[in-house]
PDB file of C-alpha atoms and ligand atoms in Angstrom:
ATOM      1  CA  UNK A   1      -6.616  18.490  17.123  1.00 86.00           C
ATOM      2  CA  UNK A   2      -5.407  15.762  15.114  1.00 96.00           C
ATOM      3  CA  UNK A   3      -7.873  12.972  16.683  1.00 96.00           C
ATOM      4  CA  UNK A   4      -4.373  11.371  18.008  1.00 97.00           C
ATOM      5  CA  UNK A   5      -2.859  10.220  21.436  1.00 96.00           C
ATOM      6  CA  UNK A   6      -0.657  12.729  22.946  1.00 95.00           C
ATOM      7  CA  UNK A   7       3.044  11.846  22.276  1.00 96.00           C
ATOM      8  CA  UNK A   8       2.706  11.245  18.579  1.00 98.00           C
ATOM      9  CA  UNK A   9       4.574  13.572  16.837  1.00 98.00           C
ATOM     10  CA  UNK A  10       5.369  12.009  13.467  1.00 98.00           C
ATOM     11  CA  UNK A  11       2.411  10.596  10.939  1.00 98.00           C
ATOM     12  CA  UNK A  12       3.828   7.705   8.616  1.00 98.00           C
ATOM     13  CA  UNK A  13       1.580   7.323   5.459  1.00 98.00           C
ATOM     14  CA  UNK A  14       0.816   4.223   3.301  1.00 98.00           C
ATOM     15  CA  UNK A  15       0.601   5.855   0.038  1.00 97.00           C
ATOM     16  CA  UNK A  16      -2.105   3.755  -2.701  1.00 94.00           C
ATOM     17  CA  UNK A  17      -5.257   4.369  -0.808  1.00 95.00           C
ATOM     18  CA  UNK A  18      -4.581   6.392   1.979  1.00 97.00           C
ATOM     19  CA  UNK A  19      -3.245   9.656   0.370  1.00 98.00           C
ATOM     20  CA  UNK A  20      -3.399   8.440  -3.406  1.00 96.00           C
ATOM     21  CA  UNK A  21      -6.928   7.073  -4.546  1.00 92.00           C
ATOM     22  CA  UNK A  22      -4.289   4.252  -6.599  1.00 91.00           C
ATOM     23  CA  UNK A  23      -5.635   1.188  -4.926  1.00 88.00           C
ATOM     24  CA  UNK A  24      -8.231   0.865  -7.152  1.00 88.00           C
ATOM     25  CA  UNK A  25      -5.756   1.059  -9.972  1.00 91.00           C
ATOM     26  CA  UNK A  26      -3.265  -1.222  -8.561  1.00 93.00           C
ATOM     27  CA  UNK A  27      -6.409  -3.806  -8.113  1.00 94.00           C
ATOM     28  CA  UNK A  28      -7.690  -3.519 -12.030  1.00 93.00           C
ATOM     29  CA  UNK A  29      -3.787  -4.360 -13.078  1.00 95.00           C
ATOM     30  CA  UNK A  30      -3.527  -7.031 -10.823  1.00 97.00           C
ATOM     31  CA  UNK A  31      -6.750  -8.479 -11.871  1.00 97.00           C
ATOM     32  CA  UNK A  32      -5.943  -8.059 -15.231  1.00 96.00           C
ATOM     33  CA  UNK A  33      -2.857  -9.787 -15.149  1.00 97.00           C
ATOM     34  CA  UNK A  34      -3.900 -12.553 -12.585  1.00 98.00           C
ATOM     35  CA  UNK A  35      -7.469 -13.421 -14.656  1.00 98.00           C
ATOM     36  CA  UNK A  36      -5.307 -13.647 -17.946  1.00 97.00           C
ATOM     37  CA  UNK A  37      -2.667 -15.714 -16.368  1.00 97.00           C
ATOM     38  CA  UNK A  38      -5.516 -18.452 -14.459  1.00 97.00           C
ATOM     39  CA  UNK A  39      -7.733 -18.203 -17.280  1.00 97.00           C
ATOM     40  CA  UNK A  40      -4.538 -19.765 -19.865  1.00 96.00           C
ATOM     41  CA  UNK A  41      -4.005 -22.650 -17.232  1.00 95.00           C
ATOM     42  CA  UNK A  42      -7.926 -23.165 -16.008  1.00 96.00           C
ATOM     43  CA  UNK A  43     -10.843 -22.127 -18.089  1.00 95.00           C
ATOM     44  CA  UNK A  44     -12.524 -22.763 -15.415  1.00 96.00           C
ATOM     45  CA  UNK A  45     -10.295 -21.273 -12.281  1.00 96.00           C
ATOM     46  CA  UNK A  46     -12.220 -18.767 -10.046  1.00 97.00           C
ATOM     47  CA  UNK A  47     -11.783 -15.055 -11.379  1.00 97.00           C
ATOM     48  CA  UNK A  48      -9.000 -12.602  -9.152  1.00 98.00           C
ATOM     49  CA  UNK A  49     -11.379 -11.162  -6.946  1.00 97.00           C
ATOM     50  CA  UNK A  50     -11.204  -7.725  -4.207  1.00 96.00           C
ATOM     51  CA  UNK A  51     -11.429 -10.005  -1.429  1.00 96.00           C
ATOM     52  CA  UNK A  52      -7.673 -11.835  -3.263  1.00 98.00           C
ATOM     53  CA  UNK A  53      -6.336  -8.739  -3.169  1.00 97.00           C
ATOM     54  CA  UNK A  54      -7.211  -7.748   0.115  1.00 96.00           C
ATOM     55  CA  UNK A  55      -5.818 -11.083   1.493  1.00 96.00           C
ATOM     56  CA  UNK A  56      -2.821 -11.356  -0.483  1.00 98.00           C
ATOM     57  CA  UNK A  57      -1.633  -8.874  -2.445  1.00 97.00           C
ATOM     58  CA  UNK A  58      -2.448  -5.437  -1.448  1.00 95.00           C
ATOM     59  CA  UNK A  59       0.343  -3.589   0.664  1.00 93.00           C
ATOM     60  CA  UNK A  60       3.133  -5.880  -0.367  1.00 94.00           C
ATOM     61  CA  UNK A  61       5.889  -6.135  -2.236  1.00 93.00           C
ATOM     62  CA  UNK A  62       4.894  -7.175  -5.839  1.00 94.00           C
ATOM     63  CA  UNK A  63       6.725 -10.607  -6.109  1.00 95.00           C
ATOM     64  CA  UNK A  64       5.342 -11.438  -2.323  1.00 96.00           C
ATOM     65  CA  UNK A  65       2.195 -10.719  -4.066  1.00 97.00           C
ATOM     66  CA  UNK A  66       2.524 -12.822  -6.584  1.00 98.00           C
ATOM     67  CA  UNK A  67       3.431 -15.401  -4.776  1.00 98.00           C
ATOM     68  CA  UNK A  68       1.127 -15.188  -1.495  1.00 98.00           C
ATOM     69  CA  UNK A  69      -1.947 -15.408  -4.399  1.00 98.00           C
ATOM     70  CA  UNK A  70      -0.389 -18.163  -6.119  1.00 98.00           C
ATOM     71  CA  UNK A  71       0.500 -20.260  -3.407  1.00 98.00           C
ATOM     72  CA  UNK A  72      -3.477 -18.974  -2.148  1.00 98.00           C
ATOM     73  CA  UNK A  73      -3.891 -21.096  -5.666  1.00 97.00           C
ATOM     74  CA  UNK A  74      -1.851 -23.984  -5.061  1.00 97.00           C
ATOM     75  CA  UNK A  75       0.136 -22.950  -7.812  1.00 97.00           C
ATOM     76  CA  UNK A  76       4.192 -22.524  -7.802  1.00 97.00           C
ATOM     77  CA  UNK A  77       6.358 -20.329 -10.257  1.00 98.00           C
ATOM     78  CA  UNK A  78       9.886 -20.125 -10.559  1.00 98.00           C
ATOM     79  CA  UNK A  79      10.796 -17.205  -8.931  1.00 98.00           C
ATOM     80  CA  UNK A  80      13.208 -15.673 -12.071  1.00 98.00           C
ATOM     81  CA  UNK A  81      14.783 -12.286 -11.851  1.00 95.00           C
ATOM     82  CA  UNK A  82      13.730  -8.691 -11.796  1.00 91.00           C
ATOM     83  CA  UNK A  83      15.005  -8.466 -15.268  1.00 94.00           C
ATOM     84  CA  UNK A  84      12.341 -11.337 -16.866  1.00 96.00           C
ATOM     85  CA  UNK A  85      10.151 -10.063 -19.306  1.00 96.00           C
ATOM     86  CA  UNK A  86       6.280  -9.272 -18.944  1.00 95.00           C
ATOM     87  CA  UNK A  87       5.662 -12.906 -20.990  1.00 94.00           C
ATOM     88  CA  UNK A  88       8.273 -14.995 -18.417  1.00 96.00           C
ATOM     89  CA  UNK A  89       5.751 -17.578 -16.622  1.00 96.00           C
ATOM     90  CA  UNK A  90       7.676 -16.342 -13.195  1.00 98.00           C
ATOM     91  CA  UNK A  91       6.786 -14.145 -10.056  1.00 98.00           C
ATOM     92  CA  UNK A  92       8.690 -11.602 -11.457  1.00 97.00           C
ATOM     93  CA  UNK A  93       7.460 -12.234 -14.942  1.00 98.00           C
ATOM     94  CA  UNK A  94       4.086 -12.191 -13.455  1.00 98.00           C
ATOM     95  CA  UNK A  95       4.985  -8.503 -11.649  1.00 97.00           C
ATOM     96  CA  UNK A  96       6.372  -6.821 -14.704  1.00 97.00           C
ATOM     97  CA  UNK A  97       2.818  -7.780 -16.520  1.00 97.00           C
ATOM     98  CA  UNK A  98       1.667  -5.756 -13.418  1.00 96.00           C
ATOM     99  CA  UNK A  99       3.358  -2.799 -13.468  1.00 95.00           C
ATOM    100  CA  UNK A 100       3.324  -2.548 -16.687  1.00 95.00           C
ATOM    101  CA  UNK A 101      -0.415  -1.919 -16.813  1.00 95.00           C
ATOM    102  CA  UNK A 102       0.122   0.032 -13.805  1.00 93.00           C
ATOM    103  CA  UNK A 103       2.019   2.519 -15.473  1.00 92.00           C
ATOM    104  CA  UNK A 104       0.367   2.737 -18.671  1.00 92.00           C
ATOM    105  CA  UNK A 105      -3.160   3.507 -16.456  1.00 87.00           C
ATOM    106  CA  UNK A 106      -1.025   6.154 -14.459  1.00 88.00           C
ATOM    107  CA  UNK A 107       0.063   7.671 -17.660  1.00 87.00           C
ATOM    108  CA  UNK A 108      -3.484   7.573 -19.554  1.00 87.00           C
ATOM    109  CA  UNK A 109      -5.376   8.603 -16.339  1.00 84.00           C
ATOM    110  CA  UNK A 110      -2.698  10.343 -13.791  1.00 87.00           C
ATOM    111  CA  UNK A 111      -3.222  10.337 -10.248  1.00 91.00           C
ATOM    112  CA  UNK A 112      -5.859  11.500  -8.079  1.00 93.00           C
ATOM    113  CA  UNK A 113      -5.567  12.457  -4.119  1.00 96.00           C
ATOM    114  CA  UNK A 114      -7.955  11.926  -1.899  1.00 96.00           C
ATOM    115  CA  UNK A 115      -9.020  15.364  -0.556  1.00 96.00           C
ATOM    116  CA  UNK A 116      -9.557  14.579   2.659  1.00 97.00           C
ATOM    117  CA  UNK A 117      -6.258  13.352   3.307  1.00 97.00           C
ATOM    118  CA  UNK A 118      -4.968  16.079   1.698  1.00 97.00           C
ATOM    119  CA  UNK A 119      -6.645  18.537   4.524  1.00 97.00           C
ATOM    120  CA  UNK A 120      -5.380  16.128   7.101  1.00 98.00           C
ATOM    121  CA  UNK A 121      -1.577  16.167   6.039  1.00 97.00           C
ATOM    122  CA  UNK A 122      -1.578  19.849   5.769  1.00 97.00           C
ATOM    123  CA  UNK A 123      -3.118  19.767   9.528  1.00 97.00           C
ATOM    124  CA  UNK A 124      -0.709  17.810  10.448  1.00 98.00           C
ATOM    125  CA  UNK A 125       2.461  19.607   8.974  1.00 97.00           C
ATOM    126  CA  UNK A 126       0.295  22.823  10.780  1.00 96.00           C
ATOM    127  CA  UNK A 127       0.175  21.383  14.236  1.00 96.00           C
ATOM    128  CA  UNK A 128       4.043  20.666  13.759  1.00 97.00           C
ATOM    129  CA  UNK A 129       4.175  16.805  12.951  1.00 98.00           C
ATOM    130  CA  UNK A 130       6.601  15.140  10.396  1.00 98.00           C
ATOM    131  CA  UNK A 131       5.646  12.962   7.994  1.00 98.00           C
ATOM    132  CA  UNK A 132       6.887  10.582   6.053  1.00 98.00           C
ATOM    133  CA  UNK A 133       5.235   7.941   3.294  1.00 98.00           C
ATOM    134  CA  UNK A 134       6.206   4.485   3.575  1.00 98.00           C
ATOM    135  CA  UNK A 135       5.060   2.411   0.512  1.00 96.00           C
ATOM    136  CA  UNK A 136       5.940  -0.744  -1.134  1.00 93.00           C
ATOM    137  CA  UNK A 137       5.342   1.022  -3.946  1.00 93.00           C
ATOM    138  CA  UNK A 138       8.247   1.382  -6.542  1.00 90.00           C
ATOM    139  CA  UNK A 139       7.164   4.180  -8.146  1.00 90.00           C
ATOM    140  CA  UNK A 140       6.660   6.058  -4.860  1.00 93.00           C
ATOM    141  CA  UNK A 141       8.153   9.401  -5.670  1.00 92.00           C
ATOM    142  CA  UNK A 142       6.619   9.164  -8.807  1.00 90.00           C
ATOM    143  CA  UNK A 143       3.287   9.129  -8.030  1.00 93.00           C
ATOM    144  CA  UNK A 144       3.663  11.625  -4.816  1.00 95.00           C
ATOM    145  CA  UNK A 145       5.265  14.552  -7.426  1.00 92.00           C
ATOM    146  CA  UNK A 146       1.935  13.337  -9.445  1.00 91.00           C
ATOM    147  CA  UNK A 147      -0.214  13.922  -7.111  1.00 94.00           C
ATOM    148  CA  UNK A 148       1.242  17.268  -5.807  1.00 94.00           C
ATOM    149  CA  UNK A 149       1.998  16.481  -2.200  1.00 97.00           C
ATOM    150  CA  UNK A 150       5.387  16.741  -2.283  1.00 96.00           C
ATOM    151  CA  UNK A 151       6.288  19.672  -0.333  1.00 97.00           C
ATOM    152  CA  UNK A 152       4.522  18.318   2.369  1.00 97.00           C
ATOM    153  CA  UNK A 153       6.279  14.800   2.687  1.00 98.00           C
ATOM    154  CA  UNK A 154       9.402  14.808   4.783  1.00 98.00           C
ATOM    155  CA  UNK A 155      11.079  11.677   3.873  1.00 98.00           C
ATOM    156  CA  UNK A 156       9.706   8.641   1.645  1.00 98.00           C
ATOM    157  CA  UNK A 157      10.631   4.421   2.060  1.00 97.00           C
ATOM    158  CA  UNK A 158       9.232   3.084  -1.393  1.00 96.00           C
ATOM    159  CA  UNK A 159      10.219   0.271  -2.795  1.00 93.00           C
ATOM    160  CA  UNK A 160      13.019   1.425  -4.495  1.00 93.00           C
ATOM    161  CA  UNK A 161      14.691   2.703  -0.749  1.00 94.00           C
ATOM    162  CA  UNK A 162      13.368  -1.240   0.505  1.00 93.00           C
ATOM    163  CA  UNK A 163      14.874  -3.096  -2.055  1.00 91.00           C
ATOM    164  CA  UNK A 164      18.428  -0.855  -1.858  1.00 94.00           C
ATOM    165  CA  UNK A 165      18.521  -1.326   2.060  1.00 95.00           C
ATOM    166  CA  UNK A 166      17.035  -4.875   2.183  1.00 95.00           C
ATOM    167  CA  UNK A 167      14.059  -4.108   4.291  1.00 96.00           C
ATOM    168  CA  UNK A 168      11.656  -6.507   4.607  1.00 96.00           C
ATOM    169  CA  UNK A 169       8.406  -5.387   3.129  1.00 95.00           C
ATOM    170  CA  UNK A 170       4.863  -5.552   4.889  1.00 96.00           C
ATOM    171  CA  UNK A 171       3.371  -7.104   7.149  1.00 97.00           C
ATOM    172  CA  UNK A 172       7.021  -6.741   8.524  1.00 97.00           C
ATOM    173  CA  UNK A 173       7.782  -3.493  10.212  1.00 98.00           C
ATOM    174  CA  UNK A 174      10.600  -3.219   8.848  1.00 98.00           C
ATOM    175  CA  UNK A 175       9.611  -0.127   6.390  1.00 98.00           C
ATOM    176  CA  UNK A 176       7.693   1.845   9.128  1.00 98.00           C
ATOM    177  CA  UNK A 177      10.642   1.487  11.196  1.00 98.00           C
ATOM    178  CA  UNK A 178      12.557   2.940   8.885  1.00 98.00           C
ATOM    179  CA  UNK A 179      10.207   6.228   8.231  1.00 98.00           C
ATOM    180  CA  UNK A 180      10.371   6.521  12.163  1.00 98.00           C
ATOM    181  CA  UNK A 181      13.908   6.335  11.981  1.00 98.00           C
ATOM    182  CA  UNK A 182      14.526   8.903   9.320  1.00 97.00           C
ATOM    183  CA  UNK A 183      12.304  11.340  11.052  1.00 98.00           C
ATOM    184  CA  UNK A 184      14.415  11.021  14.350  1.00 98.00           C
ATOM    185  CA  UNK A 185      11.845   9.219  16.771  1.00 98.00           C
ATOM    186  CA  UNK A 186      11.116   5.882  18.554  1.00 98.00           C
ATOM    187  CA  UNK A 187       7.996   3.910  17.112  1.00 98.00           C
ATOM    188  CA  UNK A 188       6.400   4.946  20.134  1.00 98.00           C
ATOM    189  CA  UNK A 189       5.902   8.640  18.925  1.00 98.00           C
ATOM    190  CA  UNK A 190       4.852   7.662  15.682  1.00 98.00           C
ATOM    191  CA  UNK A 191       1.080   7.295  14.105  1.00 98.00           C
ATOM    192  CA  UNK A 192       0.746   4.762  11.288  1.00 98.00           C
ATOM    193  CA  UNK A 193      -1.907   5.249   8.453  1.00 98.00           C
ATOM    194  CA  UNK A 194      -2.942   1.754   6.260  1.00 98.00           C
ATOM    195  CA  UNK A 195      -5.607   0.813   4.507  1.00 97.00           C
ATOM    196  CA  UNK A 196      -4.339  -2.682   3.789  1.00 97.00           C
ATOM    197  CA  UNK A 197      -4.451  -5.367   6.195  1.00 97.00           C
ATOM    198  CA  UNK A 198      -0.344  -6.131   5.973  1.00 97.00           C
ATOM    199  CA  UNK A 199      -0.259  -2.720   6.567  1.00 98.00           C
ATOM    200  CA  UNK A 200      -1.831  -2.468   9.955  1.00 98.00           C
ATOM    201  CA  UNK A 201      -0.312  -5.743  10.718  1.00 98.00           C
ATOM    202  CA  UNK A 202       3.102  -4.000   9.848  1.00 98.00           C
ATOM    203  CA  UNK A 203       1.919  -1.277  12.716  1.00 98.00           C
ATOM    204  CA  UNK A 204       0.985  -3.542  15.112  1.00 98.00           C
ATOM    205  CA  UNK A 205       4.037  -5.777  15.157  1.00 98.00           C
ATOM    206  CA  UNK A 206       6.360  -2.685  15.182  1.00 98.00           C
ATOM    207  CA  UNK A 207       4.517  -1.670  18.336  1.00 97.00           C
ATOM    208  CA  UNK A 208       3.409   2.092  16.819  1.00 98.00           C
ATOM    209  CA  UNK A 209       1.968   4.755  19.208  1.00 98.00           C
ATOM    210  CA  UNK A 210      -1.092   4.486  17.051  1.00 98.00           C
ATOM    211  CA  UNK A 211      -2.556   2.684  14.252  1.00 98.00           C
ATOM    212  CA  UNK A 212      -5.130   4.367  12.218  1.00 98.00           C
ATOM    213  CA  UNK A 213      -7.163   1.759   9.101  1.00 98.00           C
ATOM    214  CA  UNK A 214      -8.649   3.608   6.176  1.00 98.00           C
ATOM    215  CA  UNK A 215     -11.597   1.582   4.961  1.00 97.00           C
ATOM    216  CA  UNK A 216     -11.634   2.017   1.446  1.00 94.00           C
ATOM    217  CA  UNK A 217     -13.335  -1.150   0.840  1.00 93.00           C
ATOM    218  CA  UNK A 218     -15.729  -2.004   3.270  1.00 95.00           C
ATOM    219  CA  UNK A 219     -13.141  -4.228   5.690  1.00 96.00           C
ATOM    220  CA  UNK A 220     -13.076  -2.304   9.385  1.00 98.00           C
ATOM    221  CA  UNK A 221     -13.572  -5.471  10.915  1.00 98.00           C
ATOM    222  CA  UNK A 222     -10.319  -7.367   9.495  1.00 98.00           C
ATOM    223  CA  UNK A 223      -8.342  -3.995   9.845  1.00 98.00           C
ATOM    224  CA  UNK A 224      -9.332  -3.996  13.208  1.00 98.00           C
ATOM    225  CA  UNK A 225      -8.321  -7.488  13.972  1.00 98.00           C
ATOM    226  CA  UNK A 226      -5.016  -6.972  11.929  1.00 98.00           C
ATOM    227  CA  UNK A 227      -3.961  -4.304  14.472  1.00 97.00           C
ATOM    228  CA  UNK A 228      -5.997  -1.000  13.551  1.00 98.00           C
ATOM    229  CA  UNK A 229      -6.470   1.272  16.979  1.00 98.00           C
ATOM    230  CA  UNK A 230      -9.135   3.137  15.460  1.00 98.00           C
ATOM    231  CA  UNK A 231     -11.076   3.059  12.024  1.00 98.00           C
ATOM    232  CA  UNK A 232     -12.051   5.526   9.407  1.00 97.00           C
ATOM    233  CA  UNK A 233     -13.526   5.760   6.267  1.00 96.00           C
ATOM    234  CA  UNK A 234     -11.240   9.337   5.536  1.00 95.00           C
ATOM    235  CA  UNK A 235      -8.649  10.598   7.561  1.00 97.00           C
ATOM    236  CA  UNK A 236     -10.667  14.080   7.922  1.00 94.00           C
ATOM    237  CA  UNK A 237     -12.918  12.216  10.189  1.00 95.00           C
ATOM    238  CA  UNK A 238     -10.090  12.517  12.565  1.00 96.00           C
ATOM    239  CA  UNK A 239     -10.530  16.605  12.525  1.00 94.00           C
ATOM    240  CA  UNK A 240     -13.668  15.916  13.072  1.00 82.00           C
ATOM    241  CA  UNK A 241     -13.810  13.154  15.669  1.00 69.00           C
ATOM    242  CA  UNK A 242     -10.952  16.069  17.677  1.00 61.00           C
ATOM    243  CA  UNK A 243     -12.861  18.889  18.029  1.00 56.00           C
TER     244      UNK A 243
HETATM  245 MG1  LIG B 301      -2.314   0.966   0.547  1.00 68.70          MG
END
């Protein structure tokens, strides 16, 4: 009923973009932040653009974001410390900017779901799956009690659980292996559900029962070649698709 293979019986979620419509937000701070930062080096530089974010940043941890699009840039920061200021020209500098704006948008605008998903994870917890959401988020349980989903979210790896058990973040498995593990099965019996390419990457090398790609953005051919089994614009389409 759930559009997936037979054995799956736990669904691990991606949170910006597959349950939370937050991508979009995470992208405007980033380019914010990025633009103002090239722009004070290089009048000239090219402008932050989706296709950077797709590439480099989105589904990472923040400083591996920062410094995937720098290096994308030929350009190397100190790395600094998670305490830097928003000012301090360092990847962490750089990611406080970010998350800064972040949360101020969050704040001003909340957070909406996407209600599709919603329908799907309530399916889900119907047919008697687990779930779990595995972000690199660090304001995961934030933004899930935002959103309202809570009660239907069995365990959570954000980036406050990564950086506390040194998981490495996307496209390592490392994070998805850990939502498996806290819901008591092998990666075999598990479904993974990314929009970002390091996501589905993360589900391929992890070797998932399943690997569903949201398209958010127009990208089913790189999620596909990244390691997406199937691709959908909204995970309703898998109700759909199942009956
Ligand atoms: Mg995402």
């Amino acid at each position: 009923m759930l559009g997936l293979p037979d054995g799956i019986r736990v669904c691990l979620f991606d949170m910006d973009g597959v349950l939370t419509r937050t991508a979009t937000v995470h992208m405007a701070a980033w380019k914010r932040t990025f633009d103002e930062f090239l722009r004070a080096r290089d009048p000239q530089a090219p402008e932050f653009s989706q296709l950077d974010y797709n590439r480099y940043v989105d589904g990472k941890p923040r400083a591996d974001g920062v410094r995937d699009f720098l290096a994308s840039r030929g350009i190397t920061l100190p790395e600094g410390t998670p305490e830097d200021p928003p000012a301090a020209q360092t990847v962490h500098g750089i990611g406080r900017r970010k998350n800064e704006l972040l949360l101020t948008e969050l704040e001003e605008n909340g957070v909406e779901v996407y209600p599709g998903s919603m329908t799907y994870l309530r399916a889900a917890k119907e047919g008697g799956l687990a779930t779990a959401v595995v972000t690199a988020s660090a304001n995961g349980e934030q933004v899930i009690a935002a959103g309202g989903f809570a009660d239907l979210i069995d365990a959570r790896v954000d980036g406050v659980v990564t950086a506390r058990e040194g998981l490495r973040g996307k496209p390592a498995p490392d994070t998805f292996l850990a939502g498996a593990r806290a819901l008591g099965v092998e990666p075999s019996a598990a479904a993974v559900f990314e929009d970002a390419l390091a996501g589905v990457a993360a589900g391929r090398a992890g070797d998932f029962g399943f690997v569903v790609g949201v398209d958010r953005v127009g990208q089913a051919d790189a999620l596909k070649e990244n390691g997406a089994d199937v691709v959908v614009t909204d995970l309703d389409q898998l109700l759909e698709d199942a009956t």
